[in-house]
C-alpha atoms as a printed R data frame, in Angstrom:
    type eleno elety resid chain resno       x       y      z
1   ATOM     1    CA   UNK     A     1 -76.768 127.867 72.165
2   ATOM     2    CA   UNK     A     2 -74.255 127.395 69.831
3   ATOM     3    CA   UNK     A     3 -70.732 128.814 69.207
4   ATOM     4    CA   UNK     A     4 -70.126 132.325 67.911
5   ATOM     5    CA   UNK     A     5 -67.707 133.138 65.167
6   ATOM     6    CA   UNK     A     6 -66.340 136.795 65.034
7   ATOM     7    CA   UNK     A     7 -65.202 137.352 61.594
8   ATOM     8    CA   UNK     A     8 -63.070 140.159 59.826
9   ATOM     9    CA   UNK     A     9 -65.178 142.082 57.676
10  ATOM    10    CA   UNK     A    10 -62.415 141.434 54.986
11  ATOM    11    CA   UNK     A    11 -63.309 137.758 54.916
12  ATOM    12    CA   UNK     A    12 -67.047 138.573 54.151
13  ATOM    13    CA   UNK     A    13 -65.963 140.797 51.202
14  ATOM    14    CA   UNK     A    14 -63.544 138.063 50.100
15  ATOM    15    CA   UNK     A    15 -66.429 135.677 50.054
16  ATOM    16    CA   UNK     A    16 -69.066 138.115 48.121
17  ATOM    17    CA   UNK     A    17 -66.428 138.665 45.547
18  ATOM    18    CA   UNK     A    18 -65.892 134.907 44.657
19  ATOM    19    CA   UNK     A    19 -67.354 134.373 41.180
20  ATOM    20    CA   UNK     A    20 -68.593 130.738 40.330
21  ATOM    21    CA   UNK     A    21 -67.919 131.357 36.673
22  ATOM    22    CA   UNK     A    22 -70.338 128.778 35.833
23  ATOM    23    CA   UNK     A    23 -68.981 126.290 38.255
24  ATOM    24    CA   UNK     A    24 -71.316 124.185 40.704
25  ATOM    25    CA   UNK     A    25 -69.387 125.107 43.594
26  ATOM    26    CA   UNK     A    26 -66.370 126.751 45.271
27  ATOM    27    CA   UNK     A    27 -64.779 125.299 48.658
28  ATOM    28    CA   UNK     A    28 -62.244 126.855 50.664
29  ATOM    29    CA   UNK     A    29 -60.742 127.125 54.188
30  ATOM    30    CA   UNK     A    30 -61.536 129.212 57.197
31  ATOM    31    CA   UNK     A    31 -58.348 130.181 59.230
32  ATOM    32    CA   UNK     A    32 -58.440 131.777 62.802
33  ATOM    33    CA   UNK     A    33 -58.121 131.091 66.575
34  ATOM    34    CA   UNK     A    34 -60.299 129.235 69.006
35  ATOM    35    CA   UNK     A    35 -60.869 130.555 72.529
36  ATOM    36    CA   UNK     A    36 -63.316 129.254 75.353
37  ATOM    37    CA   UNK     A    37 -66.160 131.537 74.482
38  ATOM    38    CA   UNK     A    38 -65.667 132.719 70.784
39  ATOM    39    CA   UNK     A    39 -63.841 131.691 67.796
40  ATOM    40    CA   UNK     A    40 -62.238 134.281 65.470
41  ATOM    41    CA   UNK     A    41 -62.006 134.139 61.762
42  ATOM    42    CA   UNK     A    42 -59.240 136.424 60.104
43  ATOM    43    CA   UNK     A    43 -58.711 134.746 56.747
44  ATOM    44    CA   UNK     A    44 -60.487 132.853 54.247
45  ATOM    45    CA   UNK     A    45 -58.724 130.950 50.979
46  ATOM    46    CA   UNK     A    46 -60.460 129.021 48.131
47  ATOM    47    CA   UNK     A    47 -59.088 125.642 47.323
48  ATOM    48    CA   UNK     A    48 -56.896 126.165 44.251
49  ATOM    49    CA   UNK     A    49 -58.732 124.191 41.147
50  ATOM    50    CA   UNK     A    50 -57.084 121.260 39.621
51  ATOM    51    CA   UNK     A    51 -55.921 121.592 36.054
52  ATOM    52    CA   UNK     A    52 -58.002 118.963 34.849
53  ATOM    53    CA   UNK     A    53 -61.019 120.817 36.377
54  ATOM    54    CA   UNK     A    54 -60.272 123.956 34.598
55  ATOM    55    CA   UNK     A    55 -60.134 121.874 31.390
56  ATOM    56    CA   UNK     A    56 -63.445 120.335 31.956
57  ATOM    57    CA   UNK     A    57 -65.801 123.157 33.041
58  ATOM    58    CA   UNK     A    58 -68.660 121.429 31.371
59  ATOM    59    CA   UNK     A    59 -68.513 118.443 33.572
60  ATOM    60    CA   UNK     A    60 -68.012 120.815 36.763
61  ATOM    61    CA   UNK     A    61 -70.929 122.356 36.076
62  ATOM    62    CA   UNK     A    62 -72.971 119.224 36.500
63  ATOM    63    CA   UNK     A    63 -70.967 118.070 39.217
64  ATOM    64    CA   UNK     A    64 -72.694 117.355 42.740
65  ATOM    65    CA   UNK     A    65 -71.326 118.362 46.169
66  ATOM    66    CA   UNK     A    66 -71.089 114.509 46.935
67  ATOM    67    CA   UNK     A    67 -68.206 114.655 44.218
68  ATOM    68    CA   UNK     A    68 -66.343 117.191 46.111
69  ATOM    69    CA   UNK     A    69 -62.584 116.192 45.829
70  ATOM    70    CA   UNK     A    70 -61.752 115.328 49.748
71  ATOM    71    CA   UNK     A    71 -58.158 114.258 48.757
72  ATOM    72    CA   UNK     A    72 -57.381 117.646 47.010
73  ATOM    73    CA   UNK     A    73 -59.012 119.767 49.599
74  ATOM    74    CA   UNK     A    74 -57.508 117.813 52.215
75  ATOM    75    CA   UNK     A    75 -53.878 118.191 50.604
76  ATOM    76    CA   UNK     A    76 -54.560 122.113 50.350
77  ATOM    77    CA   UNK     A    77 -55.392 122.204 54.166
78  ATOM    78    CA   UNK     A    78 -52.247 120.295 55.023
79  ATOM    79    CA   UNK     A    79 -50.110 122.834 52.816
80  ATOM    80    CA   UNK     A    80 -51.805 125.918 54.447
81  ATOM    81    CA   UNK     A    81 -51.481 124.401 58.120
82  ATOM    82    CA   UNK     A    82 -47.745 124.568 57.524
83  ATOM    83    CA   UNK     A    83 -48.108 128.175 56.761
84  ATOM    84    CA   UNK     A    84 -49.896 129.051 60.145
85  ATOM    85    CA   UNK     A    85 -47.926 130.048 63.164
86  ATOM    86    CA   UNK     A    86 -48.606 128.626 66.741
87  ATOM    87    CA   UNK     A    87 -52.132 129.624 67.789
88  ATOM    88    CA   UNK     A    88 -53.676 130.032 64.258
89  ATOM    89    CA   UNK     A    89 -55.489 126.938 63.126
90  ATOM    90    CA   UNK     A    90 -57.675 125.953 59.971
91  ATOM    91    CA   UNK     A    91 -61.191 126.406 62.100
92  ATOM    92    CA   UNK     A    92 -63.219 124.829 59.198
93  ATOM    93    CA   UNK     A    93 -64.439 124.954 55.734
94  ATOM    94    CA   UNK     A    94 -66.640 127.209 53.507
95  ATOM    95    CA   UNK     A    95 -68.668 126.484 50.275
96  ATOM    96    CA   UNK     A    96 -70.481 128.757 47.865
97  ATOM    97    CA   UNK     A    97 -73.054 126.907 45.740
98  ATOM    98    CA   UNK     A    98 -75.706 127.908 43.404
99  ATOM    99    CA   UNK     A    99 -79.323 128.036 44.973
100 ATOM   100    CA   UNK     A   100 -80.285 124.487 43.433
101 ATOM   101    CA   UNK     A   101 -77.400 123.088 45.194
102 ATOM   102    CA   UNK     A   102 -78.343 124.103 48.707
103 ATOM   103    CA   UNK     A   103 -79.907 120.881 50.009
104 ATOM   104    CA   UNK     A   104 -76.811 118.902 48.837
105 ATOM   105    CA   UNK     A   105 -73.879 120.325 50.757
106 ATOM   106    CA   UNK     A   106 -74.261 119.309 54.603
107 ATOM   107    CA   UNK     A   107 -72.967 115.664 54.113
108 ATOM   108    CA   UNK     A   108 -69.974 116.707 51.641
109 ATOM   109    CA   UNK     A   109 -69.113 119.298 54.360
110 ATOM   110    CA   UNK     A   110 -69.133 116.953 57.362
111 ATOM   111    CA   UNK     A   111 -67.054 114.402 55.580
112 ATOM   112    CA   UNK     A   112 -64.560 117.170 54.673
113 ATOM   113    CA   UNK     A   113 -64.328 118.703 57.915
114 ATOM   114    CA   UNK     A   114 -63.269 115.340 59.557
115 ATOM   115    CA   UNK     A   115 -61.061 114.215 56.668
116 ATOM   116    CA   UNK     A   116 -59.173 117.265 57.164
117 ATOM   117    CA   UNK     A   117 -58.737 117.192 60.774
118 ATOM   118    CA   UNK     A   118 -57.626 113.495 60.438
119 ATOM   119    CA   UNK     A   119 -55.018 114.412 58.007
120 ATOM   120    CA   UNK     A   120 -53.633 117.488 59.950
121 ATOM   121    CA   UNK     A   121 -53.556 115.682 63.453
122 ATOM   122    CA   UNK     A   122 -51.258 113.021 61.667
123 ATOM   123    CA   UNK     A   123 -48.477 115.653 61.117
124 ATOM   124    CA   UNK     A   124 -48.665 117.369 64.473
125 ATOM   125    CA   UNK     A   125 -45.995 116.583 67.242
126 ATOM   126    CA   UNK     A   126 -48.708 117.788 69.879
127 ATOM   127    CA   UNK     A   127 -52.096 116.993 70.847
128 ATOM   128    CA   UNK     A   128 -55.091 119.291 71.930
129 ATOM   129    CA   UNK     A   129 -55.961 119.151 75.477
130 ATOM   130    CA   UNK     A   130 -59.385 118.279 76.748
131 ATOM   131    CA   UNK     A   131 -60.080 121.656 77.853
132 ATOM   132    CA   UNK     A   132 -59.368 123.203 74.132
133 ATOM   133    CA   UNK     A   133 -62.401 123.685 71.715
134 ATOM   134    CA   UNK     A   134 -63.141 120.542 69.614
135 ATOM   135    CA   UNK     A   135 -65.779 121.967 67.357
136 ATOM   136    CA   UNK     A   136 -65.165 122.981 63.598
137 ATOM   137    CA   UNK     A   137 -67.028 125.239 61.495
138 ATOM   138    CA   UNK     A   138 -68.854 124.576 58.017
139 ATOM   139    CA   UNK     A   139 -69.913 127.729 56.188
140 ATOM   140    CA   UNK     A   140 -72.372 127.478 53.258
141 ATOM   141    CA   UNK     A   141 -73.097 130.573 51.422
142 ATOM   142    CA   UNK     A   142 -75.856 130.592 48.597
143 ATOM   143    CA   UNK     A   143 -74.471 132.643 45.592
144 ATOM   144    CA   UNK     A   144 -77.887 133.855 44.418
145 ATOM   145    CA   UNK     A   145 -79.487 134.674 47.742
146 ATOM   146    CA   UNK     A   146 -76.181 135.353 49.730
147 ATOM   147    CA   UNK     A   147 -77.858 133.821 52.581
148 ATOM   148    CA   UNK     A   148 -75.272 132.308 55.113
149 ATOM   149    CA   UNK     A   149 -75.705 128.810 56.987
150 ATOM   150    CA   UNK     A   150 -73.356 128.238 59.666
151 ATOM   151    CA   UNK     A   151 -72.831 124.885 61.405
152 ATOM   152    CA   UNK     A   152 -70.344 123.258 63.695
153 ATOM   153    CA   UNK     A   153 -69.200 119.546 64.282
154 ATOM   154    CA   UNK     A   154 -67.351 118.191 67.107
155 ATOM   155    CA   UNK     A   155 -64.425 116.461 65.637
156 ATOM   156    CA   UNK     A   156 -63.710 114.259 68.775
157 ATOM   157    CA   UNK     A   157 -67.263 112.635 68.190
158 ATOM   158    CA   UNK     A   158 -67.256 111.030 64.723
159 ATOM   159    CA   UNK     A   159 -71.079 110.637 65.077
160 ATOM   160    CA   UNK     A   160 -71.671 114.166 65.952
161 ATOM   161    CA   UNK     A   161 -74.467 116.104 64.353
162 ATOM   162    CA   UNK     A   162 -74.651 119.660 63.042
163 ATOM   163    CA   UNK     A   163 -75.191 122.388 65.576
164 ATOM   164    CA   UNK     A   164 -76.119 126.086 64.524
165 ATOM   165    CA   UNK     A   165 -73.792 128.648 65.041
166 ATOM   166    CA   UNK     A   166 -73.536 132.584 64.911
167 ATOM   167    CA   UNK     A   167 -71.539 134.266 62.036
168 ATOM   168    CA   UNK     A   168 -70.933 137.910 63.020
169 ATOM   169    CA   UNK     A   169 -68.685 140.490 61.087
170 ATOM   170    CA   UNK     A   170 -66.481 142.800 62.804
171 ATOM   171    CA   UNK     A   171 -64.076 145.540 61.223
172 ATOM   172    CA   UNK     A   172 -60.341 145.874 62.451
173 ATOM   173    CA   UNK     A   173 -60.525 142.528 64.352
174 ATOM   174    CA   UNK     A   174 -56.923 141.888 64.668
175 ATOM   175    CA   UNK     A   175 -55.908 145.636 65.370
176 ATOM   176    CA   UNK     A   176 -55.733 144.816 69.337
177 ATOM   177    CA   UNK     A   177 -53.444 141.972 68.643
178 ATOM   178    CA   UNK     A   178 -49.729 142.249 69.763
179 ATOM   179    CA   UNK     A   179 -46.428 141.116 68.591
180 ATOM   180    CA   UNK     A   180 -43.947 138.929 70.233
181 ATOM   181    CA   UNK     A   181 -40.310 138.342 69.024
182 ATOM   182    CA   UNK     A   182 -37.623 135.847 70.487
183 ATOM   183    CA   UNK     A   183 -34.575 133.880 69.325
184 ATOM   184    CA   UNK     A   184 -33.389 130.302 70.187
185 ATOM   185    CA   UNK     A   185 -30.633 127.653 69.273
186 ATOM   186    CA   UNK     A   186 -32.010 124.200 68.730
187 ATOM   187    CA   UNK     A   187 -29.679 121.147 68.504
188 ATOM   188    CA   UNK     A   188 -31.432 117.919 68.473
189 ATOM   189    CA   UNK     A   189 -29.646 114.525 68.342
190 ATOM   190    CA   UNK     A   190 -31.862 111.338 67.423
191 ATOM   191    CA   UNK     A   191 -30.025 108.149 67.935
192 ATOM   192    CA   UNK     A   192 -30.980 105.115 65.880
193 ATOM   193    CA   UNK     A   193 -31.294 101.897 67.691
194 ATOM   194    CA   UNK     A   194 -30.275  98.354 66.092
195 ATOM   195    CA   UNK     A   195 -33.847  97.567 66.142
196 ATOM   196    CA   UNK     A   196 -34.837 100.476 64.023
197 ATOM   197    CA   UNK     A   197 -32.718 100.075 60.911
198 ATOM   198    CA   UNK     A   198 -35.607  98.500 58.821
199 ATOM   199    CA   UNK     A   199 -37.423 101.802 59.129
200 ATOM   200    CA   UNK     A   200 -36.924 104.853 56.892
201 ATOM   201    CA   UNK     A   201 -35.017 107.737 57.965
202 ATOM   202    CA   UNK     A   202 -38.135 109.838 57.919
203 ATOM   203    CA   UNK     A   203 -39.799 107.670 60.378
204 ATOM   204    CA   UNK     A   204 -36.892 107.310 62.602
205 ATOM   205    CA   UNK     A   205 -36.556 111.083 62.563
206 ATOM   206    CA   UNK     A   206 -40.268 111.566 63.424
207 ATOM   207    CA   UNK     A   207 -40.122 109.001 66.328
208 ATOM   208    CA   UNK     A   208 -37.284 111.017 67.622
209 ATOM   209    CA   UNK     A   209 -38.988 114.618 67.078
210 ATOM   210    CA   UNK     A   210 -42.015 112.941 69.298
211 ATOM   211    CA   UNK     A   211 -39.941 112.183 72.108
212 ATOM   212    CA   UNK     A   212 -38.390 115.615 71.813
213 ATOM   213    CA   UNK     A   213 -41.691 117.171 71.611
214 ATOM   214    CA   UNK     A   214 -42.818 116.144 75.173
215 ATOM   215    CA   UNK     A   215 -39.639 117.753 76.377
216 ATOM   216    CA   UNK     A   216 -40.603 120.878 74.913
217 ATOM   217    CA   UNK     A   217 -44.246 120.622 75.947
218 ATOM   218    CA   UNK     A   218 -43.073 120.179 79.538
219 ATOM   219    CA   UNK     A   219 -40.827 123.067 79.408
220 ATOM   220    CA   UNK     A   220 -40.973 126.258 81.604
221 ATOM   221    CA   UNK     A   221 -42.359 129.274 79.748
222 ATOM   222    CA   UNK     A   222 -40.310 132.568 80.871
223 ATOM   223    CA   UNK     A   223 -40.790 136.086 80.295
224 ATOM   224    CA   UNK     A   224 -37.992 138.467 80.621
225 ATOM   225    CA   UNK     A   225 -36.082 135.689 82.370
226 ATOM   226    CA   UNK     A   226 -38.940 135.072 85.017
227 ATOM   227    CA   UNK     A   227 -41.466 132.366 85.339
228 ATOM   228    CA   UNK     A   228 -45.009 133.492 85.199
229 ATOM   229    CA   UNK     A   229 -47.385 132.282 88.135
230 ATOM   230    CA   UNK     A   230 -50.761 130.525 87.163
231 ATOM   231    CA   UNK     A   231 -52.510 133.897 87.263
232 ATOM   232    CA   UNK     A   232 -50.620 135.457 84.476
233 ATOM   233    CA   UNK     A   233 -52.738 136.407 81.600
234 ATOM   234    CA   UNK     A   234 -50.547 134.719 79.093
235 ATOM   235    CA   UNK     A   235 -51.763 131.182 78.568
236 ATOM   236    CA   UNK     A   236 -48.934 128.969 79.353
237 ATOM   237    CA   UNK     A   237 -47.037 129.757 76.084
238 ATOM   238    CA   UNK     A   238 -48.984 127.105 74.303
239 ATOM   239    CA   UNK     A   239 -48.868 128.934 71.131
240 ATOM   240    CA   UNK     A   240 -44.849 129.399 71.087
241 ATOM   241    CA   UNK     A   241 -44.167 125.889 72.190
242 ATOM   242    CA   UNK     A   242 -46.471 124.405 69.447
243 ATOM   243    CA   UNK     A   243 -45.041 126.906 67.005
244 ATOM   244    CA   UNK     A   244 -41.507 125.439 68.004
245 ATOM   245    CA   UNK     A   245 -42.677 122.027 67.165
246 ATOM   246    CA   UNK     A   246 -44.538 122.778 64.144
247 ATOM   247    CA   UNK     A   247 -41.784 124.498 62.447
248 ATOM   248    CA   UNK     A   248 -38.979 121.814 63.214
249 ATOM   249    CA   UNK     A   249 -41.529 119.078 62.171
250 ATOM   250    CA   UNK     A   250 -42.618 120.808 59.053
251 ATOM   251    CA   UNK     A   251 -38.946 121.559 58.041
252 ATOM   252    CA   UNK     A   252 -37.946 117.961 58.372
253 ATOM   253    CA   UNK     A   253 -41.053 116.859 56.369
254 ATOM   254    CA   UNK     A   254 -40.420 119.336 53.542
255 ATOM   255    CA   UNK     A   255 -36.743 118.141 53.327
256 ATOM   256    CA   UNK     A   256 -37.806 114.660 52.941
257 ATOM   257    CA   UNK     A   257 -40.488 115.493 50.408
258 ATOM   258    CA   UNK     A   258 -37.721 117.251 48.438
259 ATOM   259    CA   UNK     A   259 -35.408 114.278 48.674
260 ATOM   260    CA   UNK     A   260 -37.969 112.084 47.565
261 ATOM   261    CA   UNK     A   261 -38.820 114.234 44.453
262 ATOM   262    CA   UNK     A   262 -35.071 114.675 43.704
263 ATOM   263    CA   UNK     A   263 -34.134 111.013 44.391
264 ATOM   264    CA   UNK     A   264 -30.924 111.644 45.797
265 ATOM   265    CA   UNK     A   265 -28.576 108.461 45.670
266 ATOM   266    CA   UNK     A   266 -27.919 106.919 48.815
267 ATOM   267    CA   UNK     A   267 -24.241 107.199 50.403
268 ATOM   268    CA   UNK     A   268 -22.222 104.180 51.539
269 ATOM   269    CA   UNK     A   269 -22.585 103.267 55.200
270 ATOM   270    CA   UNK     A   270 -19.441 105.115 56.291
271 ATOM   271    CA   UNK     A   271 -20.387 108.400 54.539
272 ATOM   272    CA   UNK     A   272 -22.503 111.012 56.286
273 ATOM   273    CA   UNK     A   273 -24.820 113.055 54.524
274 ATOM   274    CA   UNK     A   274 -25.741 117.071 55.293
275 ATOM   275    CA   UNK     A   275 -29.019 118.451 54.131
276 ATOM   276    CA   UNK     A   276 -29.840 122.034 54.809
277 ATOM   277    CA   UNK     A   277 -33.314 122.407 56.253
278 ATOM   278    CA   UNK     A   278 -35.483 125.309 54.518
279 ATOM   279    CA   UNK     A   279 -35.595 128.408 56.334
280 ATOM   280    CA   UNK     A   280 -38.847 130.419 57.149
281 ATOM   281    CA   UNK     A   281 -40.130 133.190 55.135
282 ATOM   282    CA   UNK     A   282 -43.023 135.325 56.454
283 ATOM   283    CA   UNK     A   283 -45.714 137.404 54.738
284 ATOM   284    CA   UNK     A   284 -48.207 139.796 56.186
285 ATOM   285    CA   UNK     A   285 -51.936 138.955 55.791
286 ATOM   286    CA   UNK     A   286 -53.288 141.785 53.431
287 ATOM   287    CA   UNK     A   287 -54.778 144.614 55.604
288 ATOM   288    CA   UNK     A   288 -53.396 142.975 58.828
289 ATOM   289    CA   UNK     A   289 -50.493 143.059 60.969
290 ATOM   290    CA   UNK     A   290 -50.416 139.199 61.371
291 ATOM   291    CA   UNK     A   291 -47.944 137.228 59.543
292 ATOM   292    CA   UNK     A   292 -48.120 133.852 58.015
293 ATOM   293    CA   UNK     A   293 -45.102 131.879 56.787
294 ATOM   294    CA   UNK     A   294 -43.688 129.672 54.271
295 ATOM   295    CA   UNK     A   295 -40.339 127.760 53.843
296 ATOM   296    CA   UNK     A   296 -37.667 128.327 51.157
297 ATOM   297    CA   UNK     A   297 -34.624 126.448 50.137
298 ATOM   298    CA   UNK     A   298 -31.660 128.281 49.166
299 ATOM   299    CA   UNK     A   299 -31.964 127.878 45.519
300 ATOM   300    CA   UNK     A   300 -35.550 129.141 45.421
301 ATOM   301    CA   UNK     A   301 -36.208 132.362 44.106
302 ATOM   302    CA   UNK     A   302 -38.455 135.249 45.596
303 ATOM   303    CA   UNK     A   303 -40.714 134.933 42.803
304 ATOM   304    CA   UNK     A   304 -41.411 131.319 43.332
305 ATOM   305    CA   UNK     A   305 -42.128 132.077 47.020
306 ATOM   306    CA   UNK     A   306 -44.495 134.848 45.982
307 ATOM   307    CA   UNK     A   307 -46.222 132.391 43.901
308 ATOM   308    CA   UNK     A   308 -46.615 129.863 46.078
309 ATOM   309    CA   UNK     A   309 -48.248 131.994 48.681
310 ATOM   310    CA   UNK     A   310 -50.585 133.382 46.194
311 ATOM   311    CA   UNK     A   311 -51.716 129.874 45.051
312 ATOM   312    CA   UNK     A   312 -52.325 128.595 48.765
313 ATOM   313    CA   UNK     A   313 -53.815 131.745 49.960
314 ATOM   314    CA   UNK     A   314 -55.676 133.300 46.992
315 ATOM   315    CA   UNK     A   315 -54.520 136.881 48.192
316 ATOM   316    CA   UNK     A   316 -52.167 138.910 45.990
317 ATOM   317    CA   UNK     A   317 -48.703 139.073 47.566
318 ATOM   318    CA   UNK     A   318 -45.791 141.481 46.393
319 ATOM   319    CA   UNK     A   319 -42.261 140.511 46.397
320 ATOM   320    CA   UNK     A   320 -41.136 143.309 48.577
321 ATOM   321    CA   UNK     A   321 -43.588 141.955 51.534
322 ATOM   322    CA   UNK     A   322 -41.509 138.714 51.803
323 ATOM   323    CA   UNK     A   323 -39.671 138.817 55.053
324 ATOM   324    CA   UNK     A   324 -36.920 136.088 55.682
325 ATOM   325    CA   UNK     A   325 -36.816 136.212 59.555
326 ATOM   326    CA   UNK     A   326 -33.888 133.819 59.910
327 ATOM   327    CA   UNK     A   327 -30.027 134.010 59.110
328 ATOM   328    CA   UNK     A   328 -29.408 132.158 55.737
329 ATOM   329    CA   UNK     A   329 -27.065 129.787 57.698
330 ATOM   330    CA   UNK     A   330 -29.978 128.051 59.157
331 ATOM   331    CA   UNK     A   331 -30.943 124.263 60.317
332 ATOM   332    CA   UNK     A   332 -29.140 121.348 58.724
333 ATOM   333    CA   UNK     A   333 -29.822 117.739 59.170
334 ATOM   334    CA   UNK     A   334 -26.794 115.575 59.414
335 ATOM   335    CA   UNK     A   335 -26.799 111.845 59.713
336 ATOM   336    CA   UNK     A   336 -24.680 108.836 59.100
337 ATOM   337    CA   UNK     A   337 -26.349 105.720 57.809
338 ATOM   338    CA   UNK     A   338 -27.702 103.204 60.497
339 ATOM   339    CA   UNK     A   339 -25.890 105.217 63.126
340 ATOM   340    CA   UNK     A   340 -27.792 108.430 64.060
341 ATOM   341    CA   UNK     A   341 -29.819 111.286 62.901
342 ATOM   342    CA   UNK     A   342 -29.211 114.726 64.191
343 ATOM   343    CA   UNK     A   343 -30.959 118.081 63.727
344 ATOM   344    CA   UNK     A   344 -28.487 120.789 64.324
345 ATOM   345    CA   UNK     A   345 -29.049 124.733 63.800
346 ATOM   346    CA   UNK     A   346 -25.524 125.039 62.262
347 ATOM   347    CA   UNK     A   347 -23.022 122.910 60.664
348 ATOM   348    CA   UNK     A   348 -19.400 122.565 61.686
349 ATOM   349    CA   UNK     A   349 -17.996 125.113 59.415
350 ATOM   350    CA   UNK     A   350 -19.928 128.016 60.623
351 ATOM   351    CA   UNK     A   351 -20.461 129.827 63.988
352 ATOM   352    CA   UNK     A   352 -23.869 129.150 65.672
353 ATOM   353    CA   UNK     A   353 -26.407 131.938 65.138
354 ATOM   354    CA   UNK     A   354 -29.857 132.464 66.855
355 ATOM   355    CA   UNK     A   355 -32.805 131.917 64.854
356 ATOM   356    CA   UNK     A   356 -35.263 135.071 64.844
357 ATOM   357    CA   UNK     A   357 -38.698 134.535 65.907
358 ATOM   358    CA   UNK     A   358 -41.879 136.486 65.615
359 ATOM   359    CA   UNK     A   359 -45.302 135.770 67.688
360 ATOM   360    CA   UNK     A   360 -48.630 137.485 67.445
361 ATOM   361    CA   UNK     A   361 -50.943 137.217 70.343
362 ATOM   362    CA   UNK     A   362 -54.488 138.318 70.513
363 ATOM   363    CA   UNK     A   363 -55.710 140.394 73.480
364 ATOM   364    CA   UNK     A   364 -59.349 139.282 74.370
365 ATOM   365    CA   UNK     A   365 -60.993 142.216 75.253
366 ATOM   366    CA   UNK     A   366 -63.192 142.567 78.393
367 ATOM   367    CA   UNK     A   367 -61.735 139.194 79.532
368 ATOM   368    CA   UNK     A   368 -58.400 140.186 80.616
369 ATOM   369    CA   UNK     A   369 -56.970 136.936 79.007
370 ATOM   370    CA   UNK     A   370 -54.200 136.821 76.107
371 ATOM   371    CA   UNK     A   371 -54.779 133.891 73.887
372 ATOM   372    CA   UNK     A   372 -52.170 133.099 71.685
373 ATOM   373    CA   UNK     A   373 -52.307 133.695 67.919
374 ATOM   374    CA   UNK     A   374 -48.528 133.412 66.613
375 ATOM   375    CA   UNK     A   375 -46.177 133.910 63.966
376 ATOM   376    CA   UNK     A   376 -42.883 132.245 64.877
377 ATOM   377    CA   UNK     A   377 -40.228 129.713 64.989
378 ATOM   378    CA   UNK     A   378 -38.447 129.257 68.372
379 ATOM   379    CA   UNK     A   379 -38.409 130.873 71.618
380 ATOM   380    CA   UNK     A   380 -35.949 132.445 73.938
381 ATOM   381    CA   UNK     A   381 -35.746 136.261 74.380
382 ATOM   382    CA   UNK     A   382 -39.214 137.885 74.172
383 ATOM   383    CA   UNK     A   383 -40.463 141.433 73.368
384 ATOM   384    CA   UNK     A   384 -43.936 142.715 73.148
385 ATOM   385    CA   UNK     A   385 -45.293 145.329 70.654
386 ATOM   386    CA   UNK     A   386 -48.990 146.324 70.964
387 ATOM   387    CA   UNK     A   387 -50.967 147.645 68.242
388 ATOM   388    CA   UNK     A   388 -53.315 150.230 68.567
389 ATOM   389    CA   UNK     A   389 -57.310 149.677 68.535
């Protein structure tokens, strides 16, 4: 018996509304949450087309799925994974094809699932446990017959073969999910040893964050100042811890990308450099109480943020939906060359302020277990908000 995927009906409507418009296929991502018994799919988003693909539609019509651009699709998965709070994952991929291409899809999807997972794992500061679900889903939809073929692969086994899976729609899937808000102050110092000067600052910072991540993963999870026992329905605060790790790592990665693009001249050894890390912006999934996030530098406009959300998620977002959940005076990176790198939540000229956090958790009905699906940054004070069924 294969896995069962419980899917928000809005996802089915989204897939049905995708028009190939003469293209051979359209591919994209499936986003949701894993649990031991079932997986939950709450969002689908197609991979944005490359400009050259738009300009060469005639070639695209003749293309075969073996020519699916894995690099482009994988980069889209990396970008979207940054927008997912702790507990939400890229569960797999979908592809919509014409009837005559129905037999060509499986090898392409298999390669794509493994390529995406490998790329996203490189960026994480944490690892999946052996008890967690290691299967990822591929969904093939025939645009002519509307037939659905759902299969899974074990990403821990490069030689794994496809297993059939059930795909079932459910209305109002996320209405029983709850919201958790908390605040935290982060202050990380990463010393650089004399043997590490040959490495780039980015690599040194990543190595330092890996050491810090182990402390977070081993940390104690509290609710209202109390340690919860092993029988507590809330599963070890994994979503919260992972969201802390994700958001810090993502901010640093985005900062280094920005520095690389803008080619900031290097300072002399005696000078210190200060760089403000981007702060988090939340937006609700259309028709849902669950929120996704993105990262904004101070000089980016609301219009730019909205356009990036639309490009990555393929859903209409209004500017008024954007919610900057943190103080403008957010994290900064401070370092002196060949001496130390540190990540502080404030600089020396401003008072320390907490970072606001939001986490969404899903209640698994009839099981009595709260599995984590989050929208968050960093954790300290916690409050719950239940949504009606």
